[in-house]
JSON list of C-alpha atoms in Angstrom, two decimals:
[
{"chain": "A", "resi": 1, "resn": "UNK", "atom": "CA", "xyz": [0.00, 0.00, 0.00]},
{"chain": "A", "resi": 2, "resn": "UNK", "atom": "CA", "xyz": [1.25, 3.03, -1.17]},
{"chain": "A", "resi": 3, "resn": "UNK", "atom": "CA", "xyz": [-1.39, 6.32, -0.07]},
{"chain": "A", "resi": 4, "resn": "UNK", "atom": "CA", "xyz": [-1.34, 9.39, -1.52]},
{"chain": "A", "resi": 5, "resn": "UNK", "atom": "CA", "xyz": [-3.11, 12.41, -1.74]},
{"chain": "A", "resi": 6, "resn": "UNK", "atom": "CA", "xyz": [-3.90, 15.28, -3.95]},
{"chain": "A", "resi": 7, "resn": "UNK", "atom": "CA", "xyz": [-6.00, 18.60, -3.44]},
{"chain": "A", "resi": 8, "resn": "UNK", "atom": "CA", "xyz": [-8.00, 21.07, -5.48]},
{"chain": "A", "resi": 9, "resn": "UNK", "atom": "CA", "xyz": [-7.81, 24.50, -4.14]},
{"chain": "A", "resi": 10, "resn": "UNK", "atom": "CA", "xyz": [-10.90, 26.69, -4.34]},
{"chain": "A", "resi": 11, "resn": "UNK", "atom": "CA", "xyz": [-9.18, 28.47, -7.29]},
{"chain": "A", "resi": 12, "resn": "UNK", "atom": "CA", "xyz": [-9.16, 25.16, -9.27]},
{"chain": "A", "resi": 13, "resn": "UNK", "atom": "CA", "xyz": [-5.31, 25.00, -8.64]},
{"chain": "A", "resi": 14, "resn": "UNK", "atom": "CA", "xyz": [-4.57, 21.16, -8.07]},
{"chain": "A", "resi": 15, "resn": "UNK", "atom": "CA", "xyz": [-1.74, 20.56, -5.50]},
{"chain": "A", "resi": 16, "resn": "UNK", "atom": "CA", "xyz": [0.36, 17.39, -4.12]},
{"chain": "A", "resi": 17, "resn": "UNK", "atom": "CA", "xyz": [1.04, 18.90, -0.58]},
{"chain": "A", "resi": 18, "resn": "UNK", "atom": "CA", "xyz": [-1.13, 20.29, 1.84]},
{"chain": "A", "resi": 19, "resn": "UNK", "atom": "CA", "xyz": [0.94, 20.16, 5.57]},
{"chain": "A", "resi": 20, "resn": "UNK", "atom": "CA", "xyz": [1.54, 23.77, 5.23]},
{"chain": "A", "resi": 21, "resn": "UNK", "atom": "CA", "xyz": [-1.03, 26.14, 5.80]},
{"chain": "A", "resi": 22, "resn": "UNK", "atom": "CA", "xyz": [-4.02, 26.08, 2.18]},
{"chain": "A", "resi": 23, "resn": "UNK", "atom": "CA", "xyz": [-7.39, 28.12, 2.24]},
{"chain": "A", "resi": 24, "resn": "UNK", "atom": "CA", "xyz": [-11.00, 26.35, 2.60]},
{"chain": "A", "resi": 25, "resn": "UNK", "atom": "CA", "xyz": [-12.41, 25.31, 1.09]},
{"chain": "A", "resi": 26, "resn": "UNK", "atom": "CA", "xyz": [-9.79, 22.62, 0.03]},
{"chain": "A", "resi": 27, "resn": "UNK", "atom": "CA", "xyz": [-10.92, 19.32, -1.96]},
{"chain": "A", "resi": 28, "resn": "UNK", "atom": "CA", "xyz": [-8.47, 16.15, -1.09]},
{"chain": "A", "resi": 29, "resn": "UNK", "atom": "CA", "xyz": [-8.69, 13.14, -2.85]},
{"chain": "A", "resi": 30, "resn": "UNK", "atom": "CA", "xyz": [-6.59, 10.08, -1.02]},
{"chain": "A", "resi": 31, "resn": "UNK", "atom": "CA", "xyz": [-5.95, 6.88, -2.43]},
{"chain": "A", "resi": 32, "resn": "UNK", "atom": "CA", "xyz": [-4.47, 3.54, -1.35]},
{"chain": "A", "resi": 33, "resn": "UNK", "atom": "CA", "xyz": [-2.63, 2.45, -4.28]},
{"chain": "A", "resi": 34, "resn": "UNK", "atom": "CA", "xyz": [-2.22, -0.97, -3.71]},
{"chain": "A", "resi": 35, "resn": "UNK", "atom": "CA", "xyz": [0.01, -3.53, -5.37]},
{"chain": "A", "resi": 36, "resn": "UNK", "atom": "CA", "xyz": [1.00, -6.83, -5.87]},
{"chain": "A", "resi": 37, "resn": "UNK", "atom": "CA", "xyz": [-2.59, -7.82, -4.35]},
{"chain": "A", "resi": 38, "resn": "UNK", "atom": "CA", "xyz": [-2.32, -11.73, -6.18]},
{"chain": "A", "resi": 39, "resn": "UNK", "atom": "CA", "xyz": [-5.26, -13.52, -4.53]},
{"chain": "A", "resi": 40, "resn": "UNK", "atom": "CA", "xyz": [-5.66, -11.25, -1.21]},
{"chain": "A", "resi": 41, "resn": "UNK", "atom": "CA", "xyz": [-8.71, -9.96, -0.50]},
{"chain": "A", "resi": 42, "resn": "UNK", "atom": "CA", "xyz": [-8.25, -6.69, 1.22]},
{"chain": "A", "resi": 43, "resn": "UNK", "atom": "CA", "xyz": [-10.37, -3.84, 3.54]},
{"chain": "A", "resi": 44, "resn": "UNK", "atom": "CA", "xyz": [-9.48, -0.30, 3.82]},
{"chain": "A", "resi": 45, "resn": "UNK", "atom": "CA", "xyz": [-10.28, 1.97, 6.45]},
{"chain": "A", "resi": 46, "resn": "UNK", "atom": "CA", "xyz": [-10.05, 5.45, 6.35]},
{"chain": "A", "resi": 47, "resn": "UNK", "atom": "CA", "xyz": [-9.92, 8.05, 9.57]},
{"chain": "A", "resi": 48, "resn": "UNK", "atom": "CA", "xyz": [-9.87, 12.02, 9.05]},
{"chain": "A", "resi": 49, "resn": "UNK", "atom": "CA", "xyz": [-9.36, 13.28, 12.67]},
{"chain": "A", "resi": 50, "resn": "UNK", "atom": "CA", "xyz": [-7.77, 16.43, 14.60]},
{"chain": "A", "resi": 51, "resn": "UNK", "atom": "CA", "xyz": [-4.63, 15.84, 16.26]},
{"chain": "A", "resi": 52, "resn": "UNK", "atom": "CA", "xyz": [-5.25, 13.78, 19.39]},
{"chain": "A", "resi": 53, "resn": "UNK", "atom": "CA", "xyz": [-8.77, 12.55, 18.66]},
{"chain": "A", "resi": 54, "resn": "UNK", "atom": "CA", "xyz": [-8.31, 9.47, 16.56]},
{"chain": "A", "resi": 55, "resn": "UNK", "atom": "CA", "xyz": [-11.15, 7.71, 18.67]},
{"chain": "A", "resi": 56, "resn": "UNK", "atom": "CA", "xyz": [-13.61, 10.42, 17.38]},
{"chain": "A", "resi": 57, "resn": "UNK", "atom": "CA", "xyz": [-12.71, 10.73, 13.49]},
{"chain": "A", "resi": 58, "resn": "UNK", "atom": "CA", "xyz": [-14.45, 13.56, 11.24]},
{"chain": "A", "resi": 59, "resn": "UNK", "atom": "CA", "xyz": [-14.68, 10.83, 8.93]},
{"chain": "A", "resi": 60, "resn": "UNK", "atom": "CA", "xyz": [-14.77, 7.75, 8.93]},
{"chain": "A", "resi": 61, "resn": "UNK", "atom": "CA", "xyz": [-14.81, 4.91, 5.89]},
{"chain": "A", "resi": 62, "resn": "UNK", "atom": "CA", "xyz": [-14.14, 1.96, 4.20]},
{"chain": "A", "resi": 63, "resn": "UNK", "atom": "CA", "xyz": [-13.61, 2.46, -0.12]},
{"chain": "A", "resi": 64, "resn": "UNK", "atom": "CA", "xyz": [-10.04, 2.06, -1.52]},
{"chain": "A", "resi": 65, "resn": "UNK", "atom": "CA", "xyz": [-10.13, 5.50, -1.91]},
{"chain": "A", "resi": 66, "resn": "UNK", "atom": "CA", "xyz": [-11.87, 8.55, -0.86]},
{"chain": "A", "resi": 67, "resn": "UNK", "atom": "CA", "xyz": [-12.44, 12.14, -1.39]},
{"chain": "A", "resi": 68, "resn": "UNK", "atom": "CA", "xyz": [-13.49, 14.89, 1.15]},
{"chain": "A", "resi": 69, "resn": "UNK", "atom": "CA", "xyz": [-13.90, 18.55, 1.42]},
{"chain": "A", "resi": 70, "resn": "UNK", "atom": "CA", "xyz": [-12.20, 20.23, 4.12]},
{"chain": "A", "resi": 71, "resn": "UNK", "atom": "CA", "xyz": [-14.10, 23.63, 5.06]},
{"chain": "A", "resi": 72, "resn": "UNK", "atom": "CA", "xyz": [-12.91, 24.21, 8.69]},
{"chain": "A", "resi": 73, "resn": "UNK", "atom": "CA", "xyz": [-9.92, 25.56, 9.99]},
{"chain": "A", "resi": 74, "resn": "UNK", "atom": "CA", "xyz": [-7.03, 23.82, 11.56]},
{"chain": "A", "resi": 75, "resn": "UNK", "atom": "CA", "xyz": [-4.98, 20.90, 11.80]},
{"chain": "A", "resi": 76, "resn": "UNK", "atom": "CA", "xyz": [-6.08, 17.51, 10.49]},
{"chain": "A", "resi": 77, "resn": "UNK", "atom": "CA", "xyz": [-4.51, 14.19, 10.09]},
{"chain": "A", "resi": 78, "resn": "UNK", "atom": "CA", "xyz": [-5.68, 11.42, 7.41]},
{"chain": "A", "resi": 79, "resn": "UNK", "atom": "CA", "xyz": [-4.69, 7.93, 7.92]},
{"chain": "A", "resi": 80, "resn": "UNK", "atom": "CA", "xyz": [-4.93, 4.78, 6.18]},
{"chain": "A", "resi": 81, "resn": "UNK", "atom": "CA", "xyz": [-5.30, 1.34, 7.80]},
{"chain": "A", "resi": 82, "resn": "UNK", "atom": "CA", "xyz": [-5.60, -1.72, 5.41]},
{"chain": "A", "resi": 83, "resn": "UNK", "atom": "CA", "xyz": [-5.37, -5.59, 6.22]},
{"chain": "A", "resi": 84, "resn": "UNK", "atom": "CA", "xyz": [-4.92, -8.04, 3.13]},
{"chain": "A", "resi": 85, "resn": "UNK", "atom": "CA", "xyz": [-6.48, -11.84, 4.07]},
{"chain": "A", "resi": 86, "resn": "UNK", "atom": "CA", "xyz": [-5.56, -15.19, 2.22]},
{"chain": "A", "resi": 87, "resn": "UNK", "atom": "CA", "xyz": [-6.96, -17.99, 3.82]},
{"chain": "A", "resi": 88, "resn": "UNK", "atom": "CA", "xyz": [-5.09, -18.02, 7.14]},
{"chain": "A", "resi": 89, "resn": "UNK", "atom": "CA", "xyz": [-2.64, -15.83, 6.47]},
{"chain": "A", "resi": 90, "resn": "UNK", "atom": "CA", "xyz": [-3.27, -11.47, 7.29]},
{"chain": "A", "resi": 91, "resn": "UNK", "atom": "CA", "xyz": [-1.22, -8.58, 6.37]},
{"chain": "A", "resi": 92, "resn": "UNK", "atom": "CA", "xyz": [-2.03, -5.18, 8.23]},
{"chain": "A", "resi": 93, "resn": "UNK", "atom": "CA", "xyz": [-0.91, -1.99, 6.99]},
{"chain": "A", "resi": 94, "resn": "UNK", "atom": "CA", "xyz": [0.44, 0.17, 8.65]},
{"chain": "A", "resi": 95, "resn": "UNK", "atom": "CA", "xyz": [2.49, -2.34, 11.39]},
{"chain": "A", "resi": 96, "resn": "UNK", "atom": "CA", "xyz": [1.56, -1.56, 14.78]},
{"chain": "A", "resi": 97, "resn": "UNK", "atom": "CA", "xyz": [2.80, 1.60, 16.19]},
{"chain": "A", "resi": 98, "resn": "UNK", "atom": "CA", "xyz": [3.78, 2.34, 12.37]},
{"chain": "A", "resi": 99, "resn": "UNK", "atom": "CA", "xyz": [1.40, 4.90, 11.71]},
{"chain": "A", "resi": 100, "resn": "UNK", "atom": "CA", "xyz": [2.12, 7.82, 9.25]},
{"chain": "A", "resi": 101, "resn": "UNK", "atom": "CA", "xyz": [-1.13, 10.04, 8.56]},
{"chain": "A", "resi": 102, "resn": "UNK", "atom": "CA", "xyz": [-1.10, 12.51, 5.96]},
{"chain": "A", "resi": 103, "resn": "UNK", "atom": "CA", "xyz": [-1.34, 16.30, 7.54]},
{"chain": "A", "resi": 104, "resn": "UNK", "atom": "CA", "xyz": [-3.96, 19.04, 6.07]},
{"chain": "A", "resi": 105, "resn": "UNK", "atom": "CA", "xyz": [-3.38, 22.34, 7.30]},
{"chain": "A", "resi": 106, "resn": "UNK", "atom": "CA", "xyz": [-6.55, 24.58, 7.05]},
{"chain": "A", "resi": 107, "resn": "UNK", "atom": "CA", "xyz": [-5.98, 28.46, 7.35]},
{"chain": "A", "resi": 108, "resn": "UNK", "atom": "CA", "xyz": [-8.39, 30.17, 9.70]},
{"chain": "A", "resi": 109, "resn": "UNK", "atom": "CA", "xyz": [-10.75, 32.77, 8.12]},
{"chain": "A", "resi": 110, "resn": "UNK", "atom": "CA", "xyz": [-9.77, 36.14, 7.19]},
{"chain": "A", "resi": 111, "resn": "UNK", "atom": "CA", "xyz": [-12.15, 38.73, 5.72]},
{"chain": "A", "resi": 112, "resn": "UNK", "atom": "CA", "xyz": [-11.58, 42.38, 6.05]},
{"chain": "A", "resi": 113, "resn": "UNK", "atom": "CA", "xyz": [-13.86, 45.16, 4.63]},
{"chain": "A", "resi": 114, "resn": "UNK", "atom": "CA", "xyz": [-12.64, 48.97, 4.82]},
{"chain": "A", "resi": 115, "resn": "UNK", "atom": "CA", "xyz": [-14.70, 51.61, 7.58]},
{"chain": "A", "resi": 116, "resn": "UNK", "atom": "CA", "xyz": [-15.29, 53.90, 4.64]},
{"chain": "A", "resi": 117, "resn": "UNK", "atom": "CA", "xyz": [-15.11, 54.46, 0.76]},
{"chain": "A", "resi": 118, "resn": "UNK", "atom": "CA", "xyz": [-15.58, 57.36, -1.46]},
{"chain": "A", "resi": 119, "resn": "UNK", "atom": "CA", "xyz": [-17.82, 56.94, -4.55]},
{"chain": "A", "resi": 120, "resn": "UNK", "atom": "CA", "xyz": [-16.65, 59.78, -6.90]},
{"chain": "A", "resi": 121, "resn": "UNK", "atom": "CA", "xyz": [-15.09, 58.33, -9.54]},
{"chain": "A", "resi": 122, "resn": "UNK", "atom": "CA", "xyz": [-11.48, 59.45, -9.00]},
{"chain": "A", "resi": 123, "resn": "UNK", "atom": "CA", "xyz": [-10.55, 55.44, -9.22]},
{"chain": "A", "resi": 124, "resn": "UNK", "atom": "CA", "xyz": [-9.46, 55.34, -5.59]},
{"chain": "A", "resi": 125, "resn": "UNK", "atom": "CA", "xyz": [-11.68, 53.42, -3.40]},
{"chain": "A", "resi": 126, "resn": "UNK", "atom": "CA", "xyz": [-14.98, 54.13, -5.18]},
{"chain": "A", "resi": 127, "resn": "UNK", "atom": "CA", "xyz": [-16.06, 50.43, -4.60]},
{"chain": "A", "resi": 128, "resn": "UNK", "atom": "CA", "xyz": [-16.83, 49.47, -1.35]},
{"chain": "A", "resi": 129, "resn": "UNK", "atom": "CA", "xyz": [-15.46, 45.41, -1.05]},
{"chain": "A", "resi": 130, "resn": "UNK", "atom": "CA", "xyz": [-13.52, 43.09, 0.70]},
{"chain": "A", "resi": 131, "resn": "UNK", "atom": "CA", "xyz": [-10.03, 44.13, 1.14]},
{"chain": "A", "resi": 132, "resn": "UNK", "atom": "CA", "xyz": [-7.56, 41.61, -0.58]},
{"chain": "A", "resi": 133, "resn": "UNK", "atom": "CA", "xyz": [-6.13, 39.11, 1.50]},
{"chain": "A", "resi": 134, "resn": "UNK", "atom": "CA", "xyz": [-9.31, 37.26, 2.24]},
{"chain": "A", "resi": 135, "resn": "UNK", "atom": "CA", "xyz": [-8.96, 33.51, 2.99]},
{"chain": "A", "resi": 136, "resn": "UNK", "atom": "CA", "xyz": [-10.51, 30.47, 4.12]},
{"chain": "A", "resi": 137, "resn": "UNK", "atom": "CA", "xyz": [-14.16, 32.02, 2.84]},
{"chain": "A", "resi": 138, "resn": "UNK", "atom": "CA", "xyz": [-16.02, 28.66, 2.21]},
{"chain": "A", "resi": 139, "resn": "UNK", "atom": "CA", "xyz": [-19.74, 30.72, 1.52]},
{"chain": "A", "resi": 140, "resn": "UNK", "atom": "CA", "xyz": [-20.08, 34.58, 1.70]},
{"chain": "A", "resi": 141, "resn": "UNK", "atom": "CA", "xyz": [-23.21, 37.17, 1.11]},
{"chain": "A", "resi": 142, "resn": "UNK", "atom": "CA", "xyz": [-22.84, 41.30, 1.59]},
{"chain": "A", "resi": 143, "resn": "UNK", "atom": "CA", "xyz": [-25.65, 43.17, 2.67]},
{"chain": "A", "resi": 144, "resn": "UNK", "atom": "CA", "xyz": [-25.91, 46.71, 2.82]},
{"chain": "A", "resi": 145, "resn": "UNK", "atom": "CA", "xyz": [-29.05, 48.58, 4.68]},
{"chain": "A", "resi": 146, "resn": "UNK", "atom": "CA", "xyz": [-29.41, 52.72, 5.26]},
{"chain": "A", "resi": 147, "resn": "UNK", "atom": "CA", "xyz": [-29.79, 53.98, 8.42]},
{"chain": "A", "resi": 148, "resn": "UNK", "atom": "CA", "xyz": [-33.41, 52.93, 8.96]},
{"chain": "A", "resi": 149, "resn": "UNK", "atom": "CA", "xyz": [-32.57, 49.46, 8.14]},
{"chain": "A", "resi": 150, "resn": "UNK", "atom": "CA", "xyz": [-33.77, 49.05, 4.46]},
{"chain": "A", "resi": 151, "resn": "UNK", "atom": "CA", "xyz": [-31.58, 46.82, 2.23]},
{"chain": "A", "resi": 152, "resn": "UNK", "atom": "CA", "xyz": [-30.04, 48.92, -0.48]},
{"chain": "A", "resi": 153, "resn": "UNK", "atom": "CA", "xyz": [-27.82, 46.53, -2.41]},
{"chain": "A", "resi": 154, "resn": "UNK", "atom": "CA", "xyz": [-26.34, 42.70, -1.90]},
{"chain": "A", "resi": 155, "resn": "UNK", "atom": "CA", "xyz": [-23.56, 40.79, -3.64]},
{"chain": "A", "resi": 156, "resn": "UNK", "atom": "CA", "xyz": [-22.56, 37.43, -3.21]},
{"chain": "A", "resi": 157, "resn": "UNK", "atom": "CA", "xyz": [-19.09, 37.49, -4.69]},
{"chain": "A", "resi": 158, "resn": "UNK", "atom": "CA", "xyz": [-15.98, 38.01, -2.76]},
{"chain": "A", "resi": 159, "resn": "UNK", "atom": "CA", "xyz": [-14.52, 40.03, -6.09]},
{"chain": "A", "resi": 160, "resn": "UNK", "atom": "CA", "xyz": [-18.14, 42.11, -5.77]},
{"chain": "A", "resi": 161, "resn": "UNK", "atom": "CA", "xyz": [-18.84, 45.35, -4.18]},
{"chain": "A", "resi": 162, "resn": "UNK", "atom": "CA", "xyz": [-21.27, 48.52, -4.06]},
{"chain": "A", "resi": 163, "resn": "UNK", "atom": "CA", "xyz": [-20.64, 51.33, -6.20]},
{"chain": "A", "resi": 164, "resn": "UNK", "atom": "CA", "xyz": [-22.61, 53.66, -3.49]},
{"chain": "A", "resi": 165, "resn": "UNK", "atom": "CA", "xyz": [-25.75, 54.16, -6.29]},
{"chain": "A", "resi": 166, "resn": "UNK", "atom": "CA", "xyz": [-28.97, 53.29, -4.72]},
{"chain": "A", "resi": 167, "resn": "UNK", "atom": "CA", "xyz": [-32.25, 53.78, -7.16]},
{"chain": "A", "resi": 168, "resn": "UNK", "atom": "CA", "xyz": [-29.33, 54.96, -10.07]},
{"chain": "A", "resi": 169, "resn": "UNK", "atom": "CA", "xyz": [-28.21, 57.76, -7.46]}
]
């Protein structure tokens, strides 16, 4: 057994490596890779779990390979157990006290928005938006409301904004 894993990044961007810190949401596809199987039959177990809680995986499951979406923040440890059976005969993977998870590394969110903008067209903060620098945003939705609480304008992009025009004004 051989597992490895690969990611997809929100951006689309795929990636081999994720123990140093990606944004969420982060898609990670792990796979067993076995080999030289002959006439074995063979399980595989799969445990996604924060560091120190092994007994109470995230996940939890039992295909030759997997895929999951991580969306939270923080550290997270995959790990592969897989036993091969011919008749009387059982190999385990990984040996006892063996065990070598694969680390994710999930940034925590980050979302600033400026405490004022200036709508007049001189091309210097006439948008009001998300400063860049964002990360981790896994679902976002803008709202802004007047003084006496009626909605004036709503975006759902993070590369949105408001122009400060409400009616065409």
């Amino acid at each position: 057994v051989d597992p490895r894993a690969s990611y997809t990044t929100a951006a689309g961007e795929e990636i081999e490596d994720a123990s140093s810190a990606q944004n969420a949401p982060l898609i990670g596809r792990f796979t067993a890779n076995p080999s030289n199987l002959g006439d074995y039959s063979a399980r595989y177990e799969w445990k996604i779990y924060r560091p120190g809680e092994e007994d109470s995986p995230l996940v939890h499951r039992f295909e030759e390979d997997i895929e999951y979406t991580f969306s939270e923040s923080g550290s997270f440890y995959v790990q592969l157990y897989a036993t091969f059976v011919l008749g009387t005969d059982t190999i385990a993977y990984p040996e006892e006290g063996e065990e070598n998870p694969i680390q994710v590394n999930i940034s925590e969110s980050k979302l600033e928005f400026p405490n004022a903008f200036s709508p007049n067209g001189d091309g210097f903060n006439d948008v009001y938006k998300a400063k860049e620098g964002y990360q981790s945003i896994v679902d976002f939705k803008a709202t802004i409301f007047n003084r006496w609480g009626q909605k004036i304008y709503s975006w759902n992009d993070l590369e949105g904004g408001w122009d400060g025009k409400w009616n065409g004004r």
